[in-house]
XYZ file of C-alpha atoms in Angstrom:
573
model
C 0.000 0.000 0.000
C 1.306 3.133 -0.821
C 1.986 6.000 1.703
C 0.535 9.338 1.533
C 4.077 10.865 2.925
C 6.506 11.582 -0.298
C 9.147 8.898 -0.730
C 12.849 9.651 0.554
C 14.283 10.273 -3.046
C 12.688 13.813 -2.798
C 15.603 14.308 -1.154
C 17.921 14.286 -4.249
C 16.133 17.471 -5.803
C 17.870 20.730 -6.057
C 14.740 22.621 -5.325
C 12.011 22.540 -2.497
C 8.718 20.002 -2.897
C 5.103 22.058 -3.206
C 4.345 23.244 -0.254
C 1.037 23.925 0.812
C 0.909 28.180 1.338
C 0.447 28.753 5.363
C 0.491 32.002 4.846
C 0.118 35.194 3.078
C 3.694 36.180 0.467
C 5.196 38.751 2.785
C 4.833 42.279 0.729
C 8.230 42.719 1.368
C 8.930 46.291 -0.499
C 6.179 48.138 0.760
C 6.399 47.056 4.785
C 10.061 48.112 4.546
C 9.204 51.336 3.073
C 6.735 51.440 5.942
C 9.382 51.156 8.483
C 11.571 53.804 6.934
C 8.815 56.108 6.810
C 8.773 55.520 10.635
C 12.016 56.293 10.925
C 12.216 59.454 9.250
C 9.319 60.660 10.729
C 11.045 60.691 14.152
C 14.319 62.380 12.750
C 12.341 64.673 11.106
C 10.714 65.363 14.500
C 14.113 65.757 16.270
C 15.181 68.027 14.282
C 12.542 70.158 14.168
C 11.407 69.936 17.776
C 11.836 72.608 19.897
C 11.588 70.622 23.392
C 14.867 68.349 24.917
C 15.294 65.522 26.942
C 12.247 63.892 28.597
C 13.075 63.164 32.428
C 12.515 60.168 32.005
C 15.385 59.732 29.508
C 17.683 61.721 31.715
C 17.596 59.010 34.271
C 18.115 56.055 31.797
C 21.336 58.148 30.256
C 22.363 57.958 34.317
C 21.392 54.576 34.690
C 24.112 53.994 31.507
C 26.754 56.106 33.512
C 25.772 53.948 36.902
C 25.905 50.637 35.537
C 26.096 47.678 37.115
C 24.848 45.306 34.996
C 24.411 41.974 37.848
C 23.196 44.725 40.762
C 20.411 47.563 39.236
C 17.135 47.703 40.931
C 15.776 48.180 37.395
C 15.871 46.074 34.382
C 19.694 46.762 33.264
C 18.537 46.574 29.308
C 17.368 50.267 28.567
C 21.310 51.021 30.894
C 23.535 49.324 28.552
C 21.443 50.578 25.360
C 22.183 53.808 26.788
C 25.785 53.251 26.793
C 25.878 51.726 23.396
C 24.107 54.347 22.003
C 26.092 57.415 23.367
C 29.527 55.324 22.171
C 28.541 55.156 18.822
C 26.653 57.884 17.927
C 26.733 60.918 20.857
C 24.456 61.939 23.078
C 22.363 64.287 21.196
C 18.742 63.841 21.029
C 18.271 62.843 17.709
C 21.436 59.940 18.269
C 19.805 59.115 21.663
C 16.529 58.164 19.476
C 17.747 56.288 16.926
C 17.362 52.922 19.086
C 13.458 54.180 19.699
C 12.825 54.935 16.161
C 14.081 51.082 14.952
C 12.048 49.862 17.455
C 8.912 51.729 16.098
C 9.986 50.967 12.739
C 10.875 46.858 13.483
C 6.787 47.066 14.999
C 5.394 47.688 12.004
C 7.549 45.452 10.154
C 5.957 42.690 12.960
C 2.728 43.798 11.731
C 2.706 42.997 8.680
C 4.297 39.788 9.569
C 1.566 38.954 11.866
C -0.990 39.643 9.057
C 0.864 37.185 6.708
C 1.156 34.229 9.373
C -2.415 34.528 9.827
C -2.307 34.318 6.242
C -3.215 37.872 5.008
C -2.567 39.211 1.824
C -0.818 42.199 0.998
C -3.681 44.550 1.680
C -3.901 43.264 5.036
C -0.419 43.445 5.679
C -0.361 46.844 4.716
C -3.454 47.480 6.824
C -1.750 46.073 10.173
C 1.005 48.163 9.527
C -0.512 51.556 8.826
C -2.450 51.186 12.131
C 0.880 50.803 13.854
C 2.863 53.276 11.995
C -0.183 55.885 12.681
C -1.432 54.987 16.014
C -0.473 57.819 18.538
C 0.392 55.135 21.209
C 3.438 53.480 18.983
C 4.252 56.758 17.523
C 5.188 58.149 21.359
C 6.611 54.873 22.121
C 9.447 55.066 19.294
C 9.870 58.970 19.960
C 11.508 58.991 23.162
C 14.563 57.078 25.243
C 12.723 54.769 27.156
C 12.231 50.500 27.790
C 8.324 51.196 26.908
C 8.958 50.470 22.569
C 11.130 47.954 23.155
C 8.631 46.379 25.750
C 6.193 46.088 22.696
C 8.289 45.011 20.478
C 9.464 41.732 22.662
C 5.745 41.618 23.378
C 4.816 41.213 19.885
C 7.748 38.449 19.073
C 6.709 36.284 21.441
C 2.747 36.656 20.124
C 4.261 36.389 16.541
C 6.044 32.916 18.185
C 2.991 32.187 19.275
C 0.951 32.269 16.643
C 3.501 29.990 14.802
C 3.576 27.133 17.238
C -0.213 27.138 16.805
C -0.339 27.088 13.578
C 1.936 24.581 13.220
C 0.327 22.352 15.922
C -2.826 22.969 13.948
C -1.051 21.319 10.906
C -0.426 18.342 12.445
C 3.637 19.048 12.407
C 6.132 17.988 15.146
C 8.227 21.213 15.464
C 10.976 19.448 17.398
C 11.174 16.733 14.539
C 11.813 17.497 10.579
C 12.040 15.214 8.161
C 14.989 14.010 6.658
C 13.187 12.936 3.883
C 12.561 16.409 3.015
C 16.080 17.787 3.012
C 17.672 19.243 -0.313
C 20.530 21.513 -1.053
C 19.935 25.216 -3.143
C 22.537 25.856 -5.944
C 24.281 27.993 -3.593
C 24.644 25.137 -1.454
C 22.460 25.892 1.518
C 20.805 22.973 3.742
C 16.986 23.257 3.507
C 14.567 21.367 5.905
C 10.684 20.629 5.476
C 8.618 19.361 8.266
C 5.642 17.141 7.316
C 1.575 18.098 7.758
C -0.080 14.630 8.829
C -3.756 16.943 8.594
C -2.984 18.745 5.107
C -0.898 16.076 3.743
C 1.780 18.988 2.876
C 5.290 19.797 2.888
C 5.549 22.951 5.739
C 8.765 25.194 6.042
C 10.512 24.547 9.022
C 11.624 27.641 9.555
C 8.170 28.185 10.885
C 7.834 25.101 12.761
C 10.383 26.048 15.625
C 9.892 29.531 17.569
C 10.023 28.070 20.653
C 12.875 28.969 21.034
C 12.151 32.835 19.582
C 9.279 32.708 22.132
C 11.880 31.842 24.929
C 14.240 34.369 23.616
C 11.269 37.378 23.372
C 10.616 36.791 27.198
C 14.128 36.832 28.239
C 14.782 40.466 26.034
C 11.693 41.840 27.926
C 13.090 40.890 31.163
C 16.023 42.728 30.383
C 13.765 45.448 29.222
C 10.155 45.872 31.824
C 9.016 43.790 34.262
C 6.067 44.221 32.755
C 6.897 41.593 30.269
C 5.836 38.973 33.138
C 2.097 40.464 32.721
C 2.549 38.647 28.913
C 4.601 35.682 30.780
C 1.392 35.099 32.828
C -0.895 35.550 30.088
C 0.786 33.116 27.720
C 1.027 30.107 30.610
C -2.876 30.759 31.146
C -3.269 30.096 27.777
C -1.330 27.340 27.323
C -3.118 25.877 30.103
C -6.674 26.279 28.962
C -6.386 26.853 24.533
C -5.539 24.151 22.350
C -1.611 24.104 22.978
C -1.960 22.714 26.297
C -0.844 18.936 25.431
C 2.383 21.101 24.567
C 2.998 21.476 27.989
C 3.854 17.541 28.422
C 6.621 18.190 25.722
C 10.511 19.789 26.978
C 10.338 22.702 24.361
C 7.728 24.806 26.484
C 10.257 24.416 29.330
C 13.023 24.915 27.606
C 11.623 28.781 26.384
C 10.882 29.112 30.058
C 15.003 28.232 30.797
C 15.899 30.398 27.645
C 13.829 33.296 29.093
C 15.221 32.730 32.219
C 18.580 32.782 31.643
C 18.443 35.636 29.324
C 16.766 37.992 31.620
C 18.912 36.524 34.737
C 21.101 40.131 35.225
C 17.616 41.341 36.195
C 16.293 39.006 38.602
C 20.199 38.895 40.001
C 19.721 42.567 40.597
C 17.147 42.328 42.794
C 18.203 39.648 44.543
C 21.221 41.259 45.386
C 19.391 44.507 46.516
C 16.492 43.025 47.937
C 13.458 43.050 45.440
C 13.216 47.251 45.189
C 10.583 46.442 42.289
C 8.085 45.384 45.097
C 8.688 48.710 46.604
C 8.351 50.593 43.458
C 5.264 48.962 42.771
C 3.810 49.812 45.890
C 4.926 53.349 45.304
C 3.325 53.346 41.647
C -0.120 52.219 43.053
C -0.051 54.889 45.872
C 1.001 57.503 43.826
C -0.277 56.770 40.260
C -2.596 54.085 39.648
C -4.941 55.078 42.755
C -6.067 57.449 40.177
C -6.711 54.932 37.118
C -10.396 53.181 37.909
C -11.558 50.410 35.167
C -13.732 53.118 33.307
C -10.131 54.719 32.581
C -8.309 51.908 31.636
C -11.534 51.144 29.069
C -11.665 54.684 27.823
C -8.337 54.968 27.666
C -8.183 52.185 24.968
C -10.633 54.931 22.715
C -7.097 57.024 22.109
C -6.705 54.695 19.382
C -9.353 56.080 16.914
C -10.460 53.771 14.328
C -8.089 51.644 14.715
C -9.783 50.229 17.816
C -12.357 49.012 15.694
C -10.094 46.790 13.837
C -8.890 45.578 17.258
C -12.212 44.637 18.393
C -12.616 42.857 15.085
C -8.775 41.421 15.812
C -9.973 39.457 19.381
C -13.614 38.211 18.345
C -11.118 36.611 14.795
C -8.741 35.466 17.142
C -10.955 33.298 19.412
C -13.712 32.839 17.268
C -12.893 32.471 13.702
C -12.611 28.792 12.005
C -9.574 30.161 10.349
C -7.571 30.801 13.269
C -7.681 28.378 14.972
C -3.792 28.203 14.864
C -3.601 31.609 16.356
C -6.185 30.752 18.917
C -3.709 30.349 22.107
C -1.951 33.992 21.008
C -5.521 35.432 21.019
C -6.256 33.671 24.683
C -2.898 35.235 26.135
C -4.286 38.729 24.537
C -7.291 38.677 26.400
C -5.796 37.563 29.382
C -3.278 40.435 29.467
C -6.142 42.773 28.748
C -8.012 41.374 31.844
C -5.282 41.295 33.948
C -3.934 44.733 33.563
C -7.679 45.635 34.066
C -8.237 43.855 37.278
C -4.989 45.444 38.988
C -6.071 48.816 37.382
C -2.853 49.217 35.222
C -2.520 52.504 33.013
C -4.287 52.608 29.282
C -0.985 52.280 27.598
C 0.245 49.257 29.659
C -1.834 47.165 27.246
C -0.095 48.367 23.655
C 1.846 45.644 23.277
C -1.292 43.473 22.313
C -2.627 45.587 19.771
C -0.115 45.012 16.771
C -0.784 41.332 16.584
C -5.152 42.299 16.965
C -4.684 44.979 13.742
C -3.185 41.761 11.828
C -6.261 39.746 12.900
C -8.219 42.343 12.000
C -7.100 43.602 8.795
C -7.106 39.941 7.853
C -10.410 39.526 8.593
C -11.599 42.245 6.554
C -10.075 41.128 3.426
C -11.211 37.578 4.219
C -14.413 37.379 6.217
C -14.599 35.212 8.506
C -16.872 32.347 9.883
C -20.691 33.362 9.586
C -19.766 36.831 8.341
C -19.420 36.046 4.814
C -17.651 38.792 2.674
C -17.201 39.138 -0.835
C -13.427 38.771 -1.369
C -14.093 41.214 -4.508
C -14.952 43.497 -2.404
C -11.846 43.407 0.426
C -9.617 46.153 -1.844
C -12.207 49.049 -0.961
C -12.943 47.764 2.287
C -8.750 48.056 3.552
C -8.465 51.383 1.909
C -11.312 53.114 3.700
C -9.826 51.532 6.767
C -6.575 52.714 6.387
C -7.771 55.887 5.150
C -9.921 56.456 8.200
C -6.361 55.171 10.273
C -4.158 57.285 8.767
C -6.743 60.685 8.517
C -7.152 60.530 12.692
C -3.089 59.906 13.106
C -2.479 62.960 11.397
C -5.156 65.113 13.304
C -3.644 63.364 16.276
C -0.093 63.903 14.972
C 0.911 67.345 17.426
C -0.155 65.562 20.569
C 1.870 62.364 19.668
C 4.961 64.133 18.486
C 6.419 67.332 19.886
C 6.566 68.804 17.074
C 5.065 72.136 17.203
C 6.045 74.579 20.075
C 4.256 74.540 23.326
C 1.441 77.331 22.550
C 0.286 76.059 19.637
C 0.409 72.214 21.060
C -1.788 73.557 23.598
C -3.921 75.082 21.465
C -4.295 72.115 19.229
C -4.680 69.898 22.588
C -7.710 72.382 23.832
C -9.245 71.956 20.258
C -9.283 67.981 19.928
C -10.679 68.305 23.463
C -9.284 64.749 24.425
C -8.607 65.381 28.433
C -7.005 61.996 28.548
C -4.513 63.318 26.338
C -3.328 66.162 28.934
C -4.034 64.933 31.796
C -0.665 63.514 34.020
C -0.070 60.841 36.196
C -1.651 61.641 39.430
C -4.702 62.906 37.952
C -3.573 67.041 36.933
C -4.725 68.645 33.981
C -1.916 70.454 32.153
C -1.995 72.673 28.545
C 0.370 69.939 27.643
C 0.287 66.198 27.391
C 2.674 65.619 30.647
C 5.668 64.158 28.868
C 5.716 67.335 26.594
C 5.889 69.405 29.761
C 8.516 67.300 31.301
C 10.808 67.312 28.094
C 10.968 71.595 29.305
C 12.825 73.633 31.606
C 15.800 71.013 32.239
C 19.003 73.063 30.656
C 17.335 76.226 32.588
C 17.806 74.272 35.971
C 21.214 73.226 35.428
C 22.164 76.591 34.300
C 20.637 78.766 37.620
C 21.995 75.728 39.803
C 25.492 76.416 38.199
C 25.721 80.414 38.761
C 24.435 79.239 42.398
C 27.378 77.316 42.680
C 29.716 79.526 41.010
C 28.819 82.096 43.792
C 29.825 80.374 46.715
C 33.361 80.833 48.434
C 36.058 78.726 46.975
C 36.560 76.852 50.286
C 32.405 75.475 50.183
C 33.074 74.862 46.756
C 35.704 72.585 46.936
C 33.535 70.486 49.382
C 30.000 71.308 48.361
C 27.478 68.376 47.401
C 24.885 69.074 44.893
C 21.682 66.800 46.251
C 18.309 66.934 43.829
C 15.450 66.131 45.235
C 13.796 64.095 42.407
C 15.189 61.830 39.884
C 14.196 64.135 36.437
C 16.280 67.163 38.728
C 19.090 64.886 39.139
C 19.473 63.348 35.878
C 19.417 67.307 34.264
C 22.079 67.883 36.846
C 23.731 64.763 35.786
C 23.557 65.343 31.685
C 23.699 69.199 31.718
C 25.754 70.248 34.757
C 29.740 68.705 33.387
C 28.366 71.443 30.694
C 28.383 74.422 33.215
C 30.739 73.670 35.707
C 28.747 71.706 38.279
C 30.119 68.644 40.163
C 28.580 65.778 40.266
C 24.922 64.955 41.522
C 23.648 62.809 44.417
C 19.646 61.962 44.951
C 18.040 59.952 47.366
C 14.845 59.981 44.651
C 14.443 56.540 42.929
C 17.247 54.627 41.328
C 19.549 57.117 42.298
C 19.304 56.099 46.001
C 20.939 53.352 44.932
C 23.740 55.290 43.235
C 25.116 56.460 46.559
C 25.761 59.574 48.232
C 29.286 60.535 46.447
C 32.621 60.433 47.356
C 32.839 64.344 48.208
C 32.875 65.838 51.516
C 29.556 67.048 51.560
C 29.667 70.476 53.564
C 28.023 72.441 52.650
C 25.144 70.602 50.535
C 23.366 72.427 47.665
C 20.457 71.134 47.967
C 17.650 71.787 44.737
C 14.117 71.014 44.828
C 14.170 69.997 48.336
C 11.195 71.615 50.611
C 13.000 74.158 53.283
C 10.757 72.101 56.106
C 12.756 69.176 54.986
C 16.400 70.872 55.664
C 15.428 72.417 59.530
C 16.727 70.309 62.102
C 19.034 68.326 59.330
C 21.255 71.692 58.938
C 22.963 73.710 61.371
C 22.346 76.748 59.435
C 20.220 76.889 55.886
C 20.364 79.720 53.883
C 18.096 80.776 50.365
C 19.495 80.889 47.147
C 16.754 81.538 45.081
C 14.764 79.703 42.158
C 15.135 78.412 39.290
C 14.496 80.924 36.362
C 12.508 79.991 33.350
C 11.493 81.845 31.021
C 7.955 81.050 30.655
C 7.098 78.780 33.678
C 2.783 77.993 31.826
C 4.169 74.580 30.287
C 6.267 73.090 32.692
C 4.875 70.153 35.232
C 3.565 72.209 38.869
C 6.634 70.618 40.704
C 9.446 71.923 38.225
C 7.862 75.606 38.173
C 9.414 77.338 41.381
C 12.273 74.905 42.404
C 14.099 76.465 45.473
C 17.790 76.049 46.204
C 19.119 76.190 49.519
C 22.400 75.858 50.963
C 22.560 73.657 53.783
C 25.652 74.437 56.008
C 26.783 71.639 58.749
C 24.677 68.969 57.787
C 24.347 66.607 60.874
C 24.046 63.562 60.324
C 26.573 64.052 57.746
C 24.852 63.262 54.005
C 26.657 60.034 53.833
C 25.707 59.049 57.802
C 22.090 59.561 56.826
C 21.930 58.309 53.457
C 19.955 54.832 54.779
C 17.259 57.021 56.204
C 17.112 59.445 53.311
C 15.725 56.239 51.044
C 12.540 56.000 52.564
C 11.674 60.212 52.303
C-alpha cells in the first residue's frame, strides 16, 4: 500500500517540494518602506522639535553612567542601550533616538508579519502596519529614550512565536522533529529542511515550525527590558493551560523557552536579589502615587485614544478566538485577552496594554479582506474595504499627529490639545490637567535648571566649593544635573529619589550641601544653618509640570548627620 508521505528520493532534488501556502507572500517592499517612513518621521521630529530631553530619559542616560549590569534595581537593558548608544553615535537627542525609532519601525515590520502568518494578503499586511505606523500610542513609544517600545516590540515576538507554534500544531507538524526525507541543497549550497503536515498532507517550512525557542528568547529580552513583560509571561502560561496548545505542555520545548527566558533575563532578577526586590517597593509606590487614580472606566476609555483603529482591534480578538480560520492563532488570542483582563483587574494605566494591539490589527485587517466564519464577505470586495480603513487610520493619526509628536512649540500644542478636546490626552499621572500632554511638559525647563543651579554654585566661596554636594530632590532634577551640569561647571549629583538612592551619596565631603528642589521644612533640624538661594528661572514657567515651576535652592551648612551618615534614612523620604 502506498503511503501518503513523499518517498525519501525527494531528497535528491535541487529545489524545495510544493508546499502547501500557510500564509500570506510577505509584501516585502512596501512594509520596509513602511518602516523607513517611521524612521524618518522621528528624525524629522528631532530636528525640528523645539523641546529636549524627557526626564525620564535623563535618568536612563544615568542609569548607563551607573551601571552595574548583575546589581540595578531596574531592568539593566534600557542602561547598557544607553551606553551603546552614546559610544557610537553621541548623546544628542536625535542619536539618543535612533534605538526608539528602529524599534517603532521593526513594529510595524511585525505587523505585517503577523498579518501574513495569519495568512493575510498584501492589503492586510499593509493594513496592520498603517495602524501601527499611525497609532499615537506606537508613535510616542518610538519617539523617546525609554524601555516602553522595546517592551512592545518583545511583546509582539513572542505573540508572533505564538501564533507559529499554533499554527503549526494545527497542521499536524512535530516542530521538534523534521524530516529528513525532506532535506535538499539550493545551488548555492544551503541545507533546507521541510517538516511534514499529517492533517494537510503537505510539505511545511521549518523555519516556521520552531519559535520556541524565539518565544523563549522574546521573554528573556523583555526581562532585560520591563518587568512588565511577566504580565505577557502570565498571560501566555494561562493560555497554554486552557487553549488548544496545552498537550504542549507535556513536551521539553515549552520548558526549555521558560530556561531560555530565564537565563536571558537573569542580570535582572540577580539585581534584585542582590538589593532586595526594590521592584516590590516601586510597585507599591506606583499604586499609591499613580494608579490610585486609574479606575476600570479609565483603563476602558483609555483604549478609545486609538481612533479607528480600535475598531479593527475589536474585530482582531472576536477573529482570534472565534474564527474557524484561526484556529492556529487561537492560544496567542487567549494570552491577549488575558493580558487585557489582567492589567484591568490590577487597574494598570491605558498604555500598559499596547503591546497586544499590533498582533489584533493583523487579525483584523485579515479579517476584513477575508471574512470570517458566519460573516461572509465578498473577497471582490476586500480592496475598498482596507483602503477606507486605512484611510480612516491614517486621517485621525495625522489630526492626532501634534499631541503624539512634539513637534510644534508649546502654545500652539496647547492650542491644538484644547481643540481635539481629548482630556485623557493632557491629563498627568496623578490625575492634573496640564496645557500639555505631561511628557511634553517634562521634556521643558531642564538646561534652565542646570544653568541657575550652576551660577548658584559659582557664587559660593572657593573653600564650600571645593567640598560642596549638589543633592536633587527628584530623579528628572538629578538626571538634568547629571547630563547638563559637566556642561556648566557643576560637580557631580547625588539623589536619594528613585534609582539614584541606589547610586550612593558621592565620594565628596559634603559640607556644605546644595540642595535643589528639596522643601526648606525638609532641611530644619538636618542643617545647622540653611540659607536661600533663590529659584530656578525659566522663562515662561505655563508649560512646565507644577513641581518643576518654582524649584528652590538652599544651601545647607553643617549637615548633621553628615549626608553620607544619613543616606539609609534618606531612602525612605
Amino acid at each position: 500500500m502506498r503511503s501518503g508521505r513523499p518517498s525519501a528520493r525527494a531528497t535528491r532534488q535541487v529545489g524545495p517540494p510544493d508546499v502547501a501556502p500557510t500564509a500570506g507572500t510577505v509584501a516585502r517592499l512596501p512594509l520596509l518602506a513602511l518602516a523607513a517612513a517611521a524612521v524618518v518621521l522621528h528624525v524629522v521630529v528631532n530636528r525640528v522639535s523645539v523641546y529636549g530631553l524627557h526626564r525620564d530619559e535623563l535618568l536612563y542616560l544615568a542609569m548607563g553612567r551607573h551601571l552595574r549590569f548583575w546589581g540595578m534595581d531596574f531592568p539593566p537593558g534600557i542602561a547598557v542601550l544607553a551606553e551603546t548608544t552614546r559610544a557610537l553615535l553621541g548623546d544628542t537627542d536625535g542619536a539618543l533616538r535612533a534605538g526608539p525609532a528602529l524599534a517603532h519601525a521593526a513594529l510595524v515590520l511585525l505587523a505585517g508579519l503577523l498579518a501574513s502568518a495569519l495568512r493575510g494578503g498584501r492589503g492586510a499586511q499593509l493594513l496592520a502596519a498603517v495602524a501601527v505606523l499611525a497609532s499615537p500610542l506606537f508613535l510616542r513609544a518610538g519617539h523617546l529614550f525609554q524601555p516602553l517600545v522595546f517592551d512592545q516590540l518583545w511583546w509582539t515576538l513572542a505573540l508572533l512565536a505564538l501564533v507559529h507554534i499554533g499554527r503549526a500544531a494545527s497542521e499536524g507538524v512535530d516542530p521538534a522533529r523534521p524530516s529528513s526525507d525532506a532535506s535538499w541543497t539550493t545551488p548555492g549550497g544551503r541545507r533546507r529542511r521541510l517538516a511534514w503536515s499529517a492533517r494537510s498532507g503537505q510539505w511545511l517550512s521549518h523555519a516556521t515550525a520552531s519559535p520556541w525557542m524565539l518565544l523563549g528568547l522574546a521573554g528573556g529580552l523583555g526581562l532585560l527590558t520591563k518587568f512588565s513583560i511577566l504580565f505577557l509571561g502570565a498571560a501566555v502560561a494561562a493560555a497554554l493551560v486552557v487553549g488548544p496548545l496545552r498537550r504542549s505542555l507535556l513536551t521539553v520545548r515549552p520548558w526549555l523557552a521558560l530556561a531560555v527566558a530565564l537565563l536571558v533575563g537573569a542580570p535582572s532578577i540577580v539585581g534584585q536579589l542582590r538589593l532586595g526586590w526594590p521592584v516590590l517597593g516601586q510597585m507599591r509606590e506606583l499604586r499609591g502615587t499613580q494608579l490610585v487614580h486609574v479606575g476600570a472606566l479609565d483603563f476602558l476609555g483609555g483604549q478609545l485614544l486609538l481612533g479607528p483603529a480600535v475598531l479593527l482591534a475589536v474585530l482582531g480578538v472576536w477573529t482570534l478566538l472565534a474564527a474557524r480560520w484561526t484556529r492556529g492563532a487561537r492560544t496567542a488570542g487567549l494570552a491577549c485577552a488575558f493580558a487585557f483582563a489582567l492589567l484591568l483587574a490590577l487597574r494598570g494605566k491605558a498604555y500598559y496594554v499596547a503591546p497586544v494591539y499590533p498582533l489584533l490589527f493583523a487579525a483584523g485587517a485579515v479579517a476584513l479582506e477575508q471574512g470570517t466564519r458566519g460573516w461572509r464577505l465578498r473577497r471582490s470586495g476586500a480592496a475598498p474595504r482596507l483602503r477606507i480603513a486605512g484611510a480612516l487610520i491614517v486621517a485621525y493619526g495625522l489630526v492626532t499627529l501634534p499631541v503624539a509628536l512634539p513637534m510644534l512649540p508649546p502654545a500652539a500644542t496647547a492650542r491644538w490639545a484644547a481643540t481635539l478636546g481629548v482630556d485623557a490626552a493632557t491629563r498627568t499621572n496623578t490625575g492634573q490637567s496640564l496645557a500639555l500632554p505631561q511628557d511634553f511638559a517634562d521634556m521643558l525647563g531642564w538646561p534652565e535648571l542646570a544653568a541657575t543651579v550652576a551660577e548658584a554654585y559659582a557664587a559660593l566661596p572657593d573653600s564650600a566649593r571645593a567640598d560642596v554636594a549638589v543633592l536633587a530632590g527628584n530623579y528628572g532634577q538629578a538626571g538634568a544635573l547629571e547630563f547638563y551640569g559637566p556642561r556648566v561647571g557643576l560637580p557631580p549629583v547625588v539623589s536619594p529619589a528613585g534609582s539614584y538612592w541606589f547610586f550612593g551619596p558621592g565620594d565628596r565631603v559634603a559640607d556644605p550641601v546644595l540642595t535643589v528642589g528639596v522643601p526648606e521644612a525638609a532641611l530644619r533640624g538636618r542643617c545647622t544653618r540653611v540659607v536661600p538661594l533663590g529659584v530656578v528661572r525659566h522663562a515662561d514657567t505655563r508649560w512646565l509640570v507644577p513641581e518643576e515651576r518654582d524649584v528652590p535652592l538652599f544651601l545647607c551648612e553643617g549637615p548633621n548627620p553628615s549626608l553620607r551618615a544619613s543616606w539609609r534614612t534618606l531612602k525612605s523620604e
